[in-house]
Every structure is written in structure tokens, then in C-alpha cells.
């Protein structure tokens, strides 16, 4: 997150064999996803000791989504989202559903995230985007205002809701859908 990715990835690669932990391998894949290195994230999560980790289906599904492998992404994200506490998986599933033309199913997943974490910035932004695309302008503005009040300062949104801006930010954020401020700041600097 501090811009020392090359150093971080080298450190992880050196320590993976020593730890031999599926969770550590999965976290390495997650960091590759965050860095926008989707093919490397896919390889790390799919063909390494990361496979048994409970975190792997979400992050592998997100990598496949970013690589345009929609059917595989949906299958993995549905599996991951069955865990009610995995809000990141539900949010990635919502994004995959939106991109595959299923806005109602997408909004259902987003509402699940917002029910558990009302201020989740990526969920608020995704819900505003879906509401705007569905022609529910007042709802989109309300959701966007909640987004601006939370993480908006880090992402510098326009004063008024813009579906184009929301979609562009979700694209620019790449593999980041984590709600912690340092990850949002990282996403704001991405690309």
C-alpha cells in the first residue's frame, strides 16, 4: 500500500516455501489482485498451495472476472458468497452479476453487504451505479451521498452523482473491494 510492491512481492515469494501455508499463498494472490496483476493472481490462486484456503474462491473469482472469464468467475464467486460473513465475495458476485446483465440479482447481493456493513464504500458506490442505471435517480443520489460522506474524500468524487464516474472508479480500483481506508487510498492511487 505504500508503493513498495516489488519489495513486498519479493519478500512474500521468499517466505512462501518456509511457511507452507495455504492462507499465506492466498494472501499473496490477493495482493497480486490488488496490484492489478490479474493473470499472476489467477496463477497463484489456482495452481499453488493456495487452493485449500477458504479465501481463494473469492479472490480467484475476482481475478477471473477481471480477465473476462465470466462463467468461471460466477461459479467461484457464488461458492465464496455462500459464506454469509464473506462480504467481499458478495460484492464481487454483485459486480459479476451486474456485468453479466443481471441487475436485480446484483442489487440483492449489494443489499446483503449493506445490511451487514451499512457504510461499505464499494457497496454504496455499486448500489448507486445500479440505481442510476435503473432510472431511480433519487435513490442513486442518496447512496452516492452516503459514499461521499464515507470514503469519498479518498476517491475525490464529483459533487453530483455520475454513473460514468462510478463505473470508471470501480474499473480503476481494479482488484480492490476491501473497505479499509488504506485499501481505498491504494485504489485511489491505482493506475
PDB file of C-alpha atoms in Angstrom:
ATOM      1  CA  UNK A   1       0.000   0.000   0.000  1.00  0.00           C
ATOM      2  CA  UNK A   2       2.982   2.315   0.444  1.00  0.00           C
ATOM      3  CA  UNK A   3       4.171   1.818  -3.129  1.00  0.00           C
ATOM      4  CA  UNK A   4       6.791  -0.769  -2.282  1.00  0.00           C
ATOM      5  CA  UNK A   5       5.155  -3.604  -4.198  1.00  0.00           C
ATOM      6  CA  UNK A   6       8.303  -5.008  -5.755  1.00  0.00           C
ATOM      7  CA  UNK A   7       9.888  -5.373  -2.319  1.00  0.00           C
ATOM      8  CA  UNK A   8       6.700  -6.847  -0.819  1.00  0.00           C
ATOM      9  CA  UNK A   9       6.254  -9.446  -3.551  1.00  0.00           C
ATOM     10  CA  UNK A  10       9.922 -10.492  -3.299  1.00  0.00           C
ATOM     11  CA  UNK A  11       9.551 -10.891   0.476  1.00  0.00           C
ATOM     12  CA  UNK A  12       6.398 -12.970   0.047  1.00  0.00           C
ATOM     13  CA  UNK A  13       7.979 -15.203  -2.591  1.00  0.00           C
ATOM     14  CA  UNK A  14      10.996 -15.858  -0.358  1.00  0.00           C
ATOM     15  CA  UNK A  15       8.855 -16.747   2.655  1.00  0.00           C
ATOM     16  CA  UNK A  16       6.132 -18.851   0.999  1.00  0.00           C
ATOM     17  CA  UNK A  17       8.150 -22.094   0.979  1.00  0.00           C
ATOM     18  CA  UNK A  18       9.179 -21.575   4.610  1.00  0.00           C
ATOM     19  CA  UNK A  19       5.618 -21.047   5.829  1.00  0.00           C
ATOM     20  CA  UNK A  20       3.921 -23.576   3.526  1.00  0.00           C
ATOM     21  CA  UNK A  21       0.585 -22.026   4.488  1.00  0.00           C
ATOM     22  CA  UNK A  22      -2.402 -22.057   2.102  1.00  0.00           C
ATOM     23  CA  UNK A  23      -3.592 -18.793   3.699  1.00  0.00           C
ATOM     24  CA  UNK A  24      -0.265 -17.084   3.027  1.00  0.00           C
ATOM     25  CA  UNK A  25      -0.277 -18.222  -0.611  1.00  0.00           C
ATOM     26  CA  UNK A  26      -3.868 -16.973  -0.916  1.00  0.00           C
ATOM     27  CA  UNK A  27      -2.933 -13.597   0.568  1.00  0.00           C
ATOM     28  CA  UNK A  28      -0.103 -13.350  -1.974  1.00  0.00           C
ATOM     29  CA  UNK A  29      -2.719 -13.932  -4.688  1.00  0.00           C
ATOM     30  CA  UNK A  30      -4.947 -11.251  -3.144  1.00  0.00           C
ATOM     31  CA  UNK A  31      -2.092  -8.741  -3.226  1.00  0.00           C
ATOM     32  CA  UNK A  32      -1.462  -9.555  -6.890  1.00  0.00           C
ATOM     33  CA  UNK A  33      -5.188  -8.957  -7.485  1.00  0.00           C
ATOM     34  CA  UNK A  34      -4.982  -5.607  -5.672  1.00  0.00           C
ATOM     35  CA  UNK A  35      -1.979  -4.654  -7.793  1.00  0.00           C
ATOM     36  CA  UNK A  36      -3.971  -5.318 -10.972  1.00  0.00           C
ATOM     37  CA  UNK A  37      -1.826  -8.302 -11.918  1.00  0.00           C
ATOM     38  CA  UNK A  38      -4.840 -10.479 -12.698  1.00  0.00           C
ATOM     39  CA  UNK A  39      -3.141 -13.269 -14.656  1.00  0.00           C
ATOM     40  CA  UNK A  40      -0.471 -13.633 -11.955  1.00  0.00           C
ATOM     41  CA  UNK A  41      -3.190 -13.620  -9.264  1.00  0.00           C
ATOM     42  CA  UNK A  42      -5.100 -16.307 -11.152  1.00  0.00           C
ATOM     43  CA  UNK A  43      -1.980 -18.471 -11.453  1.00  0.00           C
ATOM     44  CA  UNK A  44      -1.066 -18.019  -7.787  1.00  0.00           C
ATOM     45  CA  UNK A  45      -4.554 -18.845  -6.564  1.00  0.00           C
ATOM     46  CA  UNK A  46      -5.325 -21.648  -8.986  1.00  0.00           C
ATOM     47  CA  UNK A  47      -2.038 -23.525  -9.276  1.00  0.00           C
ATOM     48  CA  UNK A  48      -0.439 -23.269  -5.895  1.00  0.00           C
ATOM     49  CA  UNK A  49      -0.935 -24.393  -2.328  1.00  0.00           C
ATOM     50  CA  UNK A  50      -3.488 -21.545  -2.042  1.00  0.00           C
ATOM     51  CA  UNK A  51      -6.287 -23.792  -3.321  1.00  0.00           C
ATOM     52  CA  UNK A  52      -7.345 -25.199   0.092  1.00  0.00           C
ATOM     53  CA  UNK A  53      -7.658 -21.737   1.639  1.00  0.00           C
ATOM     54  CA  UNK A  54     -11.213 -20.563   2.282  1.00  0.00           C
ATOM     55  CA  UNK A  55     -10.221 -17.158   0.879  1.00  0.00           C
ATOM     56  CA  UNK A  56      -9.206 -18.495  -2.506  1.00  0.00           C
ATOM     57  CA  UNK A  57     -12.605 -18.824  -4.281  1.00  0.00           C
ATOM     58  CA  UNK A  58     -13.415 -15.119  -3.817  1.00  0.00           C
ATOM     59  CA  UNK A  59     -10.073 -13.787  -4.973  1.00  0.00           C
ATOM     60  CA  UNK A  60      -9.702 -16.308  -7.790  1.00  0.00           C
ATOM     61  CA  UNK A  61     -13.236 -15.463  -8.933  1.00  0.00           C
ATOM     62  CA  UNK A  62     -12.379 -11.753  -8.888  1.00  0.00           C
ATOM     63  CA  UNK A  63      -9.214 -12.376 -10.925  1.00  0.00           C
ATOM     64  CA  UNK A  64     -11.159 -14.429 -13.464  1.00  0.00           C
ATOM     65  CA  UNK A  65     -13.808 -11.682 -13.649  1.00  0.00           C
ATOM     66  CA  UNK A  66     -11.118  -9.120 -14.423  1.00  0.00           C
ATOM     67  CA  UNK A  67      -9.692 -11.469 -17.067  1.00  0.00           C
ATOM     68  CA  UNK A  68     -13.118 -11.740 -18.746  1.00  0.00           C
ATOM     69  CA  UNK A  69     -13.745 -15.364 -17.748  1.00  0.00           C
ATOM     70  CA  UNK A  70     -17.331 -14.708 -16.665  1.00  0.00           C
ATOM     71  CA  UNK A  71     -18.669 -18.280 -16.303  1.00  0.00           C
ATOM     72  CA  UNK A  72     -15.745 -19.403 -14.147  1.00  0.00           C
ATOM     73  CA  UNK A  73     -15.895 -16.165 -12.142  1.00  0.00           C
ATOM     74  CA  UNK A  74     -19.595 -16.575 -11.409  1.00  0.00           C
ATOM     75  CA  UNK A  75     -19.147 -20.203 -10.358  1.00  0.00           C
ATOM     76  CA  UNK A  76     -16.327 -19.342  -7.917  1.00  0.00           C
ATOM     77  CA  UNK A  77     -17.977 -16.203  -6.571  1.00  0.00           C
ATOM     78  CA  UNK A  78     -21.270 -17.987  -5.942  1.00  0.00           C
ATOM     79  CA  UNK A  79     -19.352 -20.617  -3.965  1.00  0.00           C
ATOM     80  CA  UNK A  80     -17.486 -17.956  -1.965  1.00  0.00           C
ATOM     81  CA  UNK A  81     -20.612 -15.852  -1.352  1.00  0.00           C
ATOM     82  CA  UNK A  82     -22.344 -18.805   0.329  1.00  0.00           C
ATOM     83  CA  UNK A  83     -20.301 -17.826   3.376  1.00  0.00           C
ATOM     84  CA  UNK A  84     -22.504 -15.082   4.895  1.00  0.00           C
ATOM     85  CA  UNK A  85     -19.520 -13.376   6.507  1.00  0.00           C
ATOM     86  CA  UNK A  86     -17.582 -13.033   3.232  1.00  0.00           C
ATOM     87  CA  UNK A  87     -18.836  -9.607   2.207  1.00  0.00           C
ATOM     88  CA  UNK A  88     -16.029  -9.162  -0.281  1.00  0.00           C
ATOM     89  CA  UNK A  89     -17.214 -12.273  -2.140  1.00  0.00           C
ATOM     90  CA  UNK A  90     -20.805 -10.999  -2.147  1.00  0.00           C
ATOM     91  CA  UNK A  91     -19.627  -7.695  -3.566  1.00  0.00           C
ATOM     92  CA  UNK A  92     -17.548  -9.337  -6.278  1.00  0.00           C
ATOM     93  CA  UNK A  93     -20.520 -11.588  -7.100  1.00  0.00           C
ATOM     94  CA  UNK A  94     -22.710  -8.485  -7.347  1.00  0.00           C
ATOM     95  CA  UNK A  95     -20.248  -6.936  -9.775  1.00  0.00           C
ATOM     96  CA  UNK A  96     -20.112 -10.097 -11.887  1.00  0.00           C
ATOM     97  CA  UNK A  97     -23.912 -10.256 -11.958  1.00  0.00           C
ATOM     98  CA  UNK A  98     -24.143  -6.579 -12.975  1.00  0.00           C
ATOM     99  CA  UNK A  99     -21.609  -7.051 -15.747  1.00  0.00           C
ATOM    100  CA  UNK A 100     -23.451 -10.142 -16.989  1.00  0.00           C
ATOM    101  CA  UNK A 101     -26.724  -8.205 -17.271  1.00  0.00           C
ATOM    102  CA  UNK A 102     -28.466  -9.304 -14.065  1.00  0.00           C
ATOM    103  CA  UNK A 103     -29.070  -6.057 -12.155  1.00  0.00           C
ATOM    104  CA  UNK A 104     -31.733  -7.418  -9.764  1.00  0.00           C
ATOM    105  CA  UNK A 105     -29.556 -10.294  -8.615  1.00  0.00           C
ATOM    106  CA  UNK A 106     -26.651  -7.871  -8.333  1.00  0.00           C
ATOM    107  CA  UNK A 107     -28.636  -5.482  -6.139  1.00  0.00           C
ATOM    108  CA  UNK A 108     -29.713  -8.389  -3.919  1.00  0.00           C
ATOM    109  CA  UNK A 109     -26.053  -9.163  -3.162  1.00  0.00           C
ATOM    110  CA  UNK A 110     -25.242  -5.495  -2.613  1.00  0.00           C
ATOM    111  CA  UNK A 111     -28.134  -5.143  -0.174  1.00  0.00           C
ATOM    112  CA  UNK A 112     -26.784  -8.134   1.730  1.00  0.00           C
ATOM    113  CA  UNK A 113     -23.425  -6.368   2.049  1.00  0.00           C
ATOM    114  CA  UNK A 114     -25.051  -3.073   3.091  1.00  0.00           C
ATOM    115  CA  UNK A 115     -27.212  -4.899   5.625  1.00  0.00           C
ATOM    116  CA  UNK A 116     -24.083  -6.239   7.327  1.00  0.00           C
ATOM    117  CA  UNK A 117     -21.903  -3.154   6.744  1.00  0.00           C
ATOM    118  CA  UNK A 118     -24.055  -0.059   6.020  1.00  0.00           C
ATOM    119  CA  UNK A 119     -21.093   2.193   5.236  1.00  0.00           C
ATOM    120  CA  UNK A 120     -19.219  -0.232   2.955  1.00  0.00           C
ATOM    121  CA  UNK A 121     -17.863   2.208   0.337  1.00  0.00           C
ATOM    122  CA  UNK A 122     -17.699  -0.161  -2.632  1.00  0.00           C
ATOM    123  CA  UNK A 123     -21.202  -1.472  -1.913  1.00  0.00           C
ATOM    124  CA  UNK A 124     -22.576   2.091  -1.683  1.00  0.00           C
ATOM    125  CA  UNK A 125     -20.909   3.040  -4.961  1.00  0.00           C
ATOM    126  CA  UNK A 126     -22.091  -0.126  -6.729  1.00  0.00           C
ATOM    127  CA  UNK A 127     -25.641   0.374  -5.403  1.00  0.00           C
ATOM    128  CA  UNK A 128     -25.642   3.998  -6.572  1.00  0.00           C
ATOM    129  CA  UNK A 129     -24.485   2.878 -10.012  1.00  0.00           C
ATOM    130  CA  UNK A 130     -27.189   0.205 -10.279  1.00  0.00           C
ATOM    131  CA  UNK A 131     -29.893   2.580  -9.020  1.00  0.00           C
ATOM    132  CA  UNK A 132     -28.821   5.214 -11.524  1.00  0.00           C
ATOM    133  CA  UNK A 133     -28.819   2.712 -14.374  1.00  0.00           C
ATOM    134  CA  UNK A 134     -32.327   1.582 -13.329  1.00  0.00           C
ATOM    135  CA  UNK A 135     -33.604   5.171 -13.509  1.00  0.00           C
ATOM    136  CA  UNK A 136     -34.001   5.562  -9.743  1.00  0.00           C
ATOM    137  CA  UNK A 137     -32.231   8.919  -9.594  1.00  0.00           C
ATOM    138  CA  UNK A 138     -33.228   9.900  -6.041  1.00  0.00           C
ATOM    139  CA  UNK A 139     -32.019   6.571  -4.662  1.00  0.00           C
ATOM    140  CA  UNK A 140     -28.772   6.862  -6.648  1.00  0.00           C
ATOM    141  CA  UNK A 141     -28.141  10.361  -5.250  1.00  0.00           C
ATOM    142  CA  UNK A 142     -28.842   9.201  -1.681  1.00  0.00           C
ATOM    143  CA  UNK A 143     -26.471   6.237  -1.985  1.00  0.00           C
ATOM    144  CA  UNK A 144     -23.827   8.368  -3.665  1.00  0.00           C
ATOM    145  CA  UNK A 145     -24.110  10.948  -0.862  1.00  0.00           C
ATOM    146  CA  UNK A 146     -23.512   8.191   1.701  1.00  0.00           C
ATOM    147  CA  UNK A 147     -20.490   7.067  -0.327  1.00  0.00           C
ATOM    148  CA  UNK A 148     -19.149  10.651  -0.475  1.00  0.00           C
ATOM    149  CA  UNK A 149     -19.596  11.056   3.282  1.00  0.00           C
ATOM    150  CA  UNK A 150     -17.515   7.928   3.928  1.00  0.00           C
ATOM    151  CA  UNK A 151     -14.723   7.041   1.548  1.00  0.00           C
ATOM    152  CA  UNK A 152     -15.423   9.777  -0.946  1.00  0.00           C
ATOM    153  CA  UNK A 153     -12.667  12.044   0.310  1.00  0.00           C
ATOM    154  CA  UNK A 154     -10.076   9.460  -0.656  1.00  0.00           C
ATOM    155  CA  UNK A 155     -11.511   8.952  -4.146  1.00  0.00           C
ATOM    156  CA  UNK A 156     -12.451  12.597  -4.870  1.00  0.00           C
ATOM    157  CA  UNK A 157     -15.928  12.085  -6.350  1.00  0.00           C
ATOM    158  CA  UNK A 158     -17.782  14.816  -8.216  1.00  0.00           C
ATOM    159  CA  UNK A 159     -20.383  16.817  -6.293  1.00  0.00           C
ATOM    160  CA  UNK A 160     -23.240  15.235  -8.223  1.00  0.00           C
ATOM    161  CA  UNK A 161     -23.845  11.575  -8.911  1.00  0.00           C
ATOM    162  CA  UNK A 162     -22.408  10.363 -12.188  1.00  0.00           C
ATOM    163  CA  UNK A 163     -22.906   6.768 -13.298  1.00  0.00           C
ATOM    164  CA  UNK A 164     -19.964   7.144 -15.679  1.00  0.00           C
ATOM    165  CA  UNK A 165     -17.707   8.283 -12.825  1.00  0.00           C
ATOM    166  CA  UNK A 166     -18.893   5.439 -10.554  1.00  0.00           C
ATOM    167  CA  UNK A 167     -18.258   2.841 -13.236  1.00  0.00           C
ATOM    168  CA  UNK A 168     -14.838   4.331 -14.044  1.00  0.00           C
ATOM    169  CA  UNK A 169     -13.818   4.283 -10.361  1.00  0.00           C
ATOM    170  CA  UNK A 170     -14.847   0.648  -9.988  1.00  0.00           C
ATOM    171  CA  UNK A 171     -12.728  -0.150 -13.060  1.00  0.00           C
ATOM    172  CA  UNK A 172      -9.789   1.961 -11.891  1.00  0.00           C
ATOM    173  CA  UNK A 173      -9.907   0.347  -8.440  1.00  0.00           C
ATOM    174  CA  UNK A 174      -9.002  -2.899 -10.187  1.00  0.00           C
ATOM    175  CA  UNK A 175      -8.889  -5.743  -7.685  1.00  0.00           C
ATOM    176  CA  UNK A 176      -9.731  -3.659  -4.621  1.00  0.00           C
ATOM    177  CA  UNK A 177     -13.109  -4.202  -2.983  1.00  0.00           C
ATOM    178  CA  UNK A 178     -11.924  -4.174   0.616  1.00  0.00           C
ATOM    179  CA  UNK A 179     -13.475  -1.420   2.776  1.00  0.00           C
ATOM    180  CA  UNK A 180     -10.489  -0.487   4.933  1.00  0.00           C
ATOM    181  CA  UNK A 181      -9.276   3.088   4.377  1.00  0.00           C
ATOM    182  CA  UNK A 182      -5.722   2.085   3.436  1.00  0.00           C
ATOM    183  CA  UNK A 183      -7.071  -0.165   0.670  1.00  0.00           C
ATOM    184  CA  UNK A 184      -9.360   2.610  -0.577  1.00  0.00           C
ATOM    185  CA  UNK A 185      -6.393   5.010  -0.605  1.00  0.00           C
ATOM    186  CA  UNK A 186      -4.431   2.369  -2.532  1.00  0.00           C
ATOM    187  CA  UNK A 187      -7.278   2.030  -5.048  1.00  0.00           C
ATOM    188  CA  UNK A 188      -7.418   5.827  -5.415  1.00  0.00           C
ATOM    189  CA  UNK A 189      -3.757   5.855  -6.471  1.00  0.00           C
ATOM    190  CA  UNK A 190      -4.053   2.828  -8.762  1.00  0.00           C
ATOM    191  CA  UNK A 191      -3.360   3.270 -12.423  1.00  0.00           C
TER     192      UNK A 191
END
